[in-house]
Every structure is written in structure tokens, then in C-alpha cells.
Coordinates of C-alpha atoms in Angstrom, one line a residue:
X98 CA 70.7 99.2 72.8
X99 CA 72.0 95.7 73.6
X100 CA 73.8 94.8 76.8
X101 CA 76.7 92.4 76.8
X102 CA 75.8 89.3 78.8
X103 CA 77.6 89.0 82.2
X104 CA 80.5 86.5 81.7
X105 CA 80.0 83.3 83.6
X106 CA 82.7 82.9 86.3
X107 CA 85.2 80.2 85.3
X108 CA 84.3 78.2 88.5
X109 CA 81.1 77.2 86.6
X110 CA 82.7 76.2 83.4
X111 CA 83.8 72.7 82.3
X112 CA 87.4 71.4 82.7
X113 CA 89.3 68.3 81.8
X114 CA 91.3 66.8 84.7
X115 CA 93.5 64.1 83.4
X116 CA 91.1 61.7 81.5
X117 CA 88.1 62.9 83.5
X118 CA 85.7 65.5 82.1
X119 CA 84.1 67.8 84.6
X120 CA 81.0 69.9 83.8
X121 CA 82.1 72.5 86.3
X122 CA 85.1 73.2 88.6
X123 CA 83.2 72.5 91.8
X124 CA 84.3 69.3 93.5
X125 CA 82.5 67.5 96.4
X126 CA 85.2 66.7 98.9
X127 CA 85.4 63.4 100.7
X128 CA 83.1 63.4 103.8
X129 CA 83.1 60.7 106.4
X130 CA 79.4 60.1 107.3
X131 CA 79.4 56.6 109.0
X132 CA 76.3 55.3 107.2
X133 CA 77.4 52.1 105.6
X134 CA 75.4 49.0 106.3
X135 CA 76.1 47.7 109.8
X136 CA 77.8 44.3 109.7
X137 CA 79.3 44.3 106.2
X138 CA 80.3 48.0 105.7
X139 CA 78.7 47.9 102.2
X140 CA 77.0 51.0 100.7
X141 CA 73.2 50.9 100.7
X142 CA 70.1 52.6 99.2
X143 CA 70.4 55.6 101.5
X144 CA 74.0 56.2 100.3
X145 CA 72.8 55.9 96.7
X146 CA 70.3 58.7 97.2
X147 CA 72.8 60.9 99.1
X148 CA 75.3 60.8 96.2
X149 CA 72.6 61.0 93.5
X150 CA 71.4 64.2 95.1
X151 CA 74.8 65.8 94.7
X152 CA 75.6 64.6 91.2
X153 CA 75.6 68.2 89.9
X154 CA 79.1 68.6 91.3
X155 CA 81.7 68.7 88.6
X156 CA 83.3 65.8 90.4
X157 CA 82.3 63.8 93.5
X158 CA 85.1 62.3 95.6
X159 CA 83.6 59.7 97.8
X160 CA 84.0 59.4 101.5
X161 CA 87.1 57.6 102.6
X162 CA 86.8 54.0 101.7
X163 CA 89.0 51.5 103.5
X164 CA 91.1 49.1 101.3
X165 CA 90.9 46.3 103.9
X166 CA 89.5 45.7 107.4
X167 CA 92.9 46.5 108.8
X168 CA 92.6 49.9 107.0
X169 CA 89.4 50.8 108.8
X170 CA 89.6 53.4 111.6
X171 CA 86.0 54.3 112.3
X172 CA 82.8 52.3 112.6
X173 CA 80.3 52.0 109.7
X174 CA 82.6 53.5 107.1
X175 CA 82.3 51.7 103.7
X176 CA 84.9 49.3 102.3
X177 CA 86.2 48.4 98.8
X178 CA 87.3 44.8 99.5
X179 CA 84.2 42.5 99.4
X180 CA 81.7 41.7 96.6
X181 CA 78.9 43.2 98.7
X182 CA 80.8 46.4 99.0
X183 CA 81.6 46.6 95.3
X184 CA 77.9 45.9 94.4
X185 CA 76.8 48.7 96.8
X186 CA 79.3 51.1 95.1
X187 CA 78.1 50.1 91.6
X188 CA 74.6 51.2 92.5
X189 CA 76.1 54.6 93.5
X190 CA 78.2 55.1 90.4
X191 CA 75.2 54.1 88.2
X192 CA 73.0 56.7 89.9
X193 CA 75.6 59.5 89.7
X194 CA 76.3 58.7 86.0
X195 CA 72.6 58.6 85.2
X196 CA 72.4 62.2 86.5
X197 CA 75.4 63.2 84.3
X198 CA 77.9 63.3 87.1
X199 CA 81.4 62.1 87.5
X200 CA 82.6 60.2 90.6
X201 CA 85.9 58.8 91.9
X202 CA 86.6 56.7 95.0
X203 CA 88.8 57.8 97.8
X204 CA 91.0 54.8 98.8
X205 CA 91.9 54.9 102.5
X206 CA 94.1 53.1 105.0
X207 CA 94.0 54.8 108.3
X208 CA 97.2 53.2 109.8
X209 CA 97.5 54.1 113.4
X210 CA 94.2 56.1 113.6
X211 CA 92.2 53.0 114.6
X212 CA 90.9 51.0 117.5
X213 CA 91.4 47.3 118.3
X214 CA 87.5 46.9 118.2
X215 CA 87.7 47.6 114.5
X216 CA 90.8 45.5 113.6
X217 CA 90.8 41.9 112.4
X218 CA 90.9 39.6 115.5
X219 CA 91.2 42.7 117.8
X220 CA 94.8 43.1 116.9
X221 CA 96.8 46.4 117.2
X222 CA 96.5 48.8 114.3
X223 CA 99.6 49.1 112.1
X224 CA 101.8 52.2 111.4
X225 CA 105.2 53.1 110.0
X226 CA 106.4 53.3 113.7
X227 CA 105.0 52.3 117.0
X228 CA 104.0 55.8 118.0
X229 CA 100.5 56.5 119.4
X230 CA 98.6 59.4 117.8
X231 CA 97.1 61.9 120.1
X232 CA 93.7 61.7 118.6
X233 CA 90.3 60.0 118.9
X234 CA 88.3 57.7 116.7
X235 CA 84.6 56.8 116.5
X236 CA 83.5 53.3 117.5
X237 CA 80.1 51.8 118.3
X238 CA 80.1 53.3 121.8
X239 CA 81.1 56.8 120.6
X240 CA 84.4 58.7 120.4
X241 CA 87.4 56.8 121.9
X242 CA 91.1 57.3 122.1
X243 CA 93.0 55.4 119.3
X244 CA 94.8 52.1 120.2
X245 CA 98.6 51.9 120.3
X246 CA 99.9 50.7 116.9
X247 CA 102.6 48.3 116.1
X248 CA 105.3 49.0 113.6
X249 CA 104.9 47.4 110.1
X250 CA 107.7 45.0 109.2
X251 CA 109.5 45.8 106.0
X252 CA 108.2 42.6 104.4
X253 CA 104.5 43.6 105.2
X254 CA 104.6 46.8 103.2
X255 CA 104.2 45.2 99.7
X256 CA 101.0 43.5 100.9
X257 CA 99.5 46.8 101.9
X258 CA 100.4 48.3 98.6
X259 CA 98.6 45.2 97.1
X260 CA 95.5 46.1 99.1
X261 CA 95.4 49.5 97.4
X262 CA 95.7 47.8 94.1
X263 CA 92.9 45.3 94.8
X264 CA 90.7 48.2 96.0
X265 CA 91.5 50.1 92.8
X266 CA 90.5 47.0 90.7
X267 CA 87.3 46.8 92.7
X268 CA 86.6 50.5 92.2
X269 CA 87.1 50.0 88.5
X270 CA 84.7 47.1 88.5
X271 CA 82.2 49.3 90.4
X272 CA 82.2 51.8 87.6
X273 CA 84.2 54.7 89.2
X274 CA 85.7 57.3 86.9
X275 CA 89.0 57.1 88.9
X276 CA 90.5 57.1 92.4
X277 CA 92.0 59.5 94.9
X278 CA 94.5 58.2 97.4
X279 CA 94.0 59.5 100.9
X280 CA 97.5 60.9 101.6
X281 CA 96.2 63.6 104.1
X282 CA 95.1 64.1 107.7
X283 CA 97.5 61.8 109.5
X284 CA 96.4 58.5 107.9
X285 CA 98.8 55.8 106.7
X286 CA 100.3 57.4 103.6
X287 CA 100.6 60.7 105.6
X288 CA 102.2 58.8 108.5
X289 CA 104.9 57.5 106.3
X290 CA 105.6 61.0 105.0
X291 CA 106.1 62.8 108.3
X292 CA 109.2 62.6 110.5
X293 CA 107.1 62.8 113.7
X294 CA 105.1 59.6 112.9
X295 CA 107.8 57.9 110.8
X296 CA 111.0 57.1 112.8
X297 CA 112.1 54.1 110.7
X298 CA 115.7 53.5 109.8
X299 CA 115.1 51.4 106.7
X300 CA 114.3 52.3 103.0
X301 CA 111.0 53.9 104.1
X302 CA 112.3 56.2 106.9
X303 CA 114.9 58.9 107.6
X304 CA 115.4 61.1 104.6
X305 CA 112.6 62.9 102.7
X306 CA 113.4 60.7 99.7
X307 CA 112.8 57.6 101.8
X308 CA 109.7 58.9 103.6
X309 CA 107.9 59.6 100.3
X310 CA 108.7 56.2 99.0
X311 CA 105.5 54.5 100.2
X312 CA 103.2 57.2 98.8
X313 CA 104.9 57.0 95.4
X314 CA 104.8 53.2 95.3
X315 CA 101.1 53.2 96.0
X316 CA 100.6 55.9 93.3
X317 CA 102.5 53.9 90.8
X318 CA 100.8 50.6 91.6
X319 CA 97.3 52.1 91.5
X320 CA 98.1 54.0 88.2
X321 CA 98.6 50.7 86.5
X322 CA 95.0 49.8 87.3
X323 CA 93.2 53.0 86.2
X324 CA 95.8 54.8 84.1
X325 CA 97.6 57.9 85.4
X326 CA 94.9 60.2 84.0
X327 CA 92.4 58.8 86.5
X328 CA 94.5 58.9 89.6
X329 CA 95.0 61.7 92.1
X330 CA 96.1 62.1 95.7
X331 CA 94.9 64.2 98.6
X332 CA 97.5 65.9 100.8
X333 CA 97.3 68.3 103.8
X334 CA 100.8 69.9 104.2
X335 CA 100.2 71.7 107.5
X336 CA 96.9 70.4 108.9
X337 CA 97.4 69.0 112.4
X338 CA 94.5 66.5 112.0
X339 CA 95.1 63.2 113.8
X340 CA 98.4 64.4 115.2
X341 CA 100.1 64.9 111.8
X342 CA 103.3 66.8 112.2
X343 CA 106.6 67.3 110.4
X344 CA 109.7 69.4 111.1
X345 CA 109.8 70.8 107.5
X346 CA 106.5 70.5 105.6
X347 CA 107.6 72.8 102.8
X348 CA 110.6 70.7 101.9
X349 CA 108.7 67.5 102.3
X350 CA 105.7 68.4 100.2
X351 CA 107.7 70.3 97.7
X352 CA 109.7 67.1 97.0
X353 CA 106.6 64.9 97.0
X354 CA 104.7 67.1 94.6
X355 CA 107.7 67.3 92.2
X356 CA 107.8 63.5 92.2
X357 CA 104.0 63.2 91.7
X358 CA 104.3 65.5 88.7
X359 CA 107.0 63.2 87.3
X360 CA 104.6 60.3 87.9
X361 CA 102.1 62.1 85.6
X362 CA 99.0 61.6 87.7
X363 CA 95.8 63.6 87.0
X364 CA 95.6 65.8 90.1
X365 CA 96.7 66.8 93.6
X366 CA 93.9 67.7 96.0
X367 CA 95.4 70.1 98.6
X368 CA 93.9 70.9 102.0
X369 CA 95.2 74.5 102.5
X370 CA 95.7 75.3 106.1
X371 CA 94.2 73.3 109.0
X372 CA 91.2 71.2 108.1
X373 CA 87.9 72.9 109.3
X374 CA 90.1 75.7 110.8
X375 CA 92.2 78.6 109.6
X376 CA 93.5 78.6 106.0
X377 CA 96.6 80.4 107.3
X378 CA 97.2 78.0 110.2
X379 CA 100.9 77.8 109.5
X380 CA 103.0 79.7 106.8
X381 CA 103.1 77.6 103.7
X382 CA 103.6 78.4 100.0
X383 CA 100.9 76.5 98.2
X384 CA 101.6 78.4 95.0
X385 CA 105.0 76.6 94.9
X386 CA 103.1 73.3 94.9
X387 CA 100.8 74.4 92.1
X388 CA 103.9 75.5 90.1
X389 CA 105.7 72.3 90.7
X390 CA 102.8 70.1 89.5
X391 CA 101.9 69.8 85.9
X392 CA 98.5 68.2 86.4
X393 CA 95.4 69.8 87.9
X394 CA 95.5 71.4 91.4
X395 CA 92.3 71.1 93.4
X396 CA 92.2 73.5 96.3
X397 CA 90.3 72.7 99.5
X398 CA 89.4 74.2 102.9
X399 CA 87.2 77.1 104.0
X400 CA 86.3 78.4 100.5
X401 CA 83.4 80.8 100.2
X402 CA 81.7 81.5 96.8
X403 CA 83.7 84.7 96.4
X404 CA 87.1 83.2 97.3
X405 CA 86.4 80.2 95.0
X406 CA 85.6 82.4 92.0
X407 CA 88.6 84.7 92.7
X408 CA 91.0 81.7 93.1
X409 CA 90.0 80.2 89.8
X410 CA 90.1 83.6 88.0
X411 CA 93.6 84.3 89.4
X412 CA 94.8 80.8 88.4
X413 CA 95.3 79.8 92.0
X414 CA 93.7 76.4 91.4
X415 CA 92.0 74.5 88.6
X416 CA 89.0 73.4 90.7
X417 CA 87.7 74.0 94.2
X418 CA 86.6 71.3 96.6
X419 CA 83.8 72.0 99.1
X420 CA 83.1 69.7 102.1
X421 CA 80.6 70.7 104.7
X422 CA 78.6 73.0 102.4
X423 CA 77.8 69.9 100.3
X424 CA 76.5 68.1 103.4
X425 CA 73.7 70.7 103.8
X426 CA 73.3 71.7 100.2
X427 CA 72.7 68.8 97.7
X428 CA 72.3 71.5 95.0
X429 CA 75.4 73.5 96.1
X430 CA 76.5 74.1 92.5
X431 CA 73.2 75.8 91.6
X432 CA 73.1 77.8 94.9
X433 CA 76.6 79.1 94.3
X434 CA 75.8 79.9 90.6
X435 CA 72.8 82.1 91.5
X436 CA 74.3 83.2 94.8
X437 CA 71.4 81.8 96.7
X438 CA 71.3 81.4 100.5
X439 CA 72.9 78.2 101.8
X440 CA 71.4 75.7 104.3
X441 CA 73.4 75.4 107.5
X442 CA 74.8 71.9 108.2
X443 CA 73.6 70.2 111.4
X444 CA 76.8 69.0 113.1
X445 CA 75.0 66.5 115.4
X446 CA 73.9 64.4 112.4
X447 CA 77.4 64.3 110.6
X448 CA 78.4 60.8 111.9
X449 CA 76.2 57.8 111.9
X450 CA 72.4 57.8 112.0
X451 CA 69.8 57.7 109.2
X452 CA 68.3 60.0 106.6
X453 CA 68.1 62.9 109.1
X454 CA 70.8 65.3 108.3
X455 CA 71.9 63.1 105.4
X456 CA 69.4 63.1 102.5
X457 CA 66.7 65.5 103.9
X458 CA 68.3 68.9 103.3
X459 CA 66.1 70.8 100.9
X460 CA 67.2 71.8 97.4
X461 CA 66.4 75.3 96.2
X462 CA 63.2 74.3 94.4
X463 CA 62.0 72.5 97.5
X464 CA 62.9 75.4 99.7
X465 CA 61.0 77.8 97.5
X466 CA 58.0 75.5 97.5

């Protein structure tokens, strides 16, 4: 008597997202680790090993990668604006591709979430409006309150869009399969979106239509470099990270996502709820965003194996992004597939440091041995 094979959950099956082929629907979320080379913020051999170990993910989205020195908000985060940085990233994409993986770069400008010690010439960070964020950043001496920003002049905005374009060109030269724009967690794109951080009265402020303008212009400009099928954006509609607040997130993100769908980009990567906290932090209809967007929907935040499998089976998302679980489990895909125990991440080693808590977590085979 033959027994039918147990069907493989769709989470572990291939999917095409835009022009990028994924071998499974498990995405490694962007994770700030502050381990770029001190002095030039270029990726190094340790970073190559870290990403190589995790290449079984259907898609790796790199840690936030600043598009310029002005776009940097934390010490020892990698950049995408010098030849040394591009060479460092090329070694990473080569290693991931050699393991059969796919990898895209997350392009990042932090806006007001920065500190004068990180800015060119010790200048004030820039933002849509001169409003200080109630948050901290990480500098050489440890965590510190962010510095007060200055408001960007209207004629400065095209140059910042240009920095995203140059970073996208550099990412293409470094061999990336695409890019994700960091439009979440209270950084520059998100600051333009929200009425608490954006009090401008020009074409980039006021109405929702005006506040989404910067995000859409960056999307359009970067799409010309990679093609729409290799561009996505990360959003976090209700996450309060870095003092991100808006009076009507449903209307704001509903409008934004409809426009992103018209733009024809590959995916939206949605942090559901408060990052690292409750998925139901504030009432929000994520299904409405999924319905409004014709590309792929990558869901993120607090997913267990069971919830991830269930969400994909019920068409709640096309792929699921995991963050902290990937820090501690380089072979997360295999562990989830066989329902093996997971290593616990060591929080003390998240930011800065060396191989400890970075590339020394055991894989299943090593743990068994």
C-alpha cells in the first residue's frame, strides 16, 4: 500500500519576484550589524562569510547601506558610494551567487536619524523639516541622542535623489540582483511621507499626494538603473521606530502603495506592526495594501514557522522576511524546513564587534556534530 508524499509547504517552493528568481519564499531581512571596515565603511572578508553562510535564503536583502556620507546614521555601517565599498560588495555578491543565492542591496539615507560626528564636516543632519526625532543612534562612544537636523532646501532634493541613483549604479556594478529602497522606520523617505516629520509647505509637503512625491521620485529614478522588475521598497505603516508617526497611516500608505503599483516595481516589503514588537501594535489593514499592489508582497515582523507557512498558504503574502532568526541561524531555511530547534540570538553582539555573534553560530550539521 503506497502512501502519498506529504506536500511541501509553499513557503519552501520557488517564486519569481519581478525579474528575480527565488529558490524559496524565505527572505533574509535587512539587519544592521555595524561591522564594516573602520575608516572607510567598506565591506570586508568577515562580511563576505556572514552573507555566504546565509545564501540558502530565497533572497537576501543586505543591511541598510548608506548612499552617501550624509546618509549615514550609525557608525561602521557600509556605504555604496566609493570604489572600495563597491569592491567589498562585489566580493559578497560573488560569494552568495557561488552558493546559488540571490541578493539585493538596501539603499538607505537616514535623514534626521544621525549625529554630527558622522556627518561630513560635522554638519547638522538633513530632514524634510527641522524637527528633532525622539530617538538614539549608535556612534563610536555608544548610543547617543540624535543631533537636531536642518530642513532641506527645495533645490537640494534633486541631488539626494541623484545619490540614490549613483548608489543604484554602484550596486549594479557590484553584481547585485536588484535594490530595495529603505522607506521604513523613520528614515529619510519615511520622514517625507509622514505629517509629523514633514511640515513643509512646498511641493513635498502638506497633502498626502505631496508627501509621497519624494518616495515616488526616488523609485522612478532608481528603476531607470535596474529596471522596475529589480526594484522594491520597504515600508512600515505603523511602526513607531525612530519617532515615525502619522495622523492617518491607512490613507497615506494606501495612496502610496497604489502609486507604487502603477510604477510597476517588483515588490513591497511591509513591516506589519511595530518592528521587534507586537504585530497588532495599531489597527491597520495590511490585506488592503496587498490587494492594491500588483507586484509581490513580502511580509515581515514576528513570523514563526507556523505563521509563515499559514500566511503563504492563505495568500496573505508572496514571501516572508525573517530578521533576528537569520542572525542566529545561518541555515534558517533548512531548520524551518525540517522543523529543527533554532539557535537563540545573542543581543549583546548585534551591533559592532567581530566574528563573535556574527559568523560563529552553528549550522544544523555542526550542531549535530
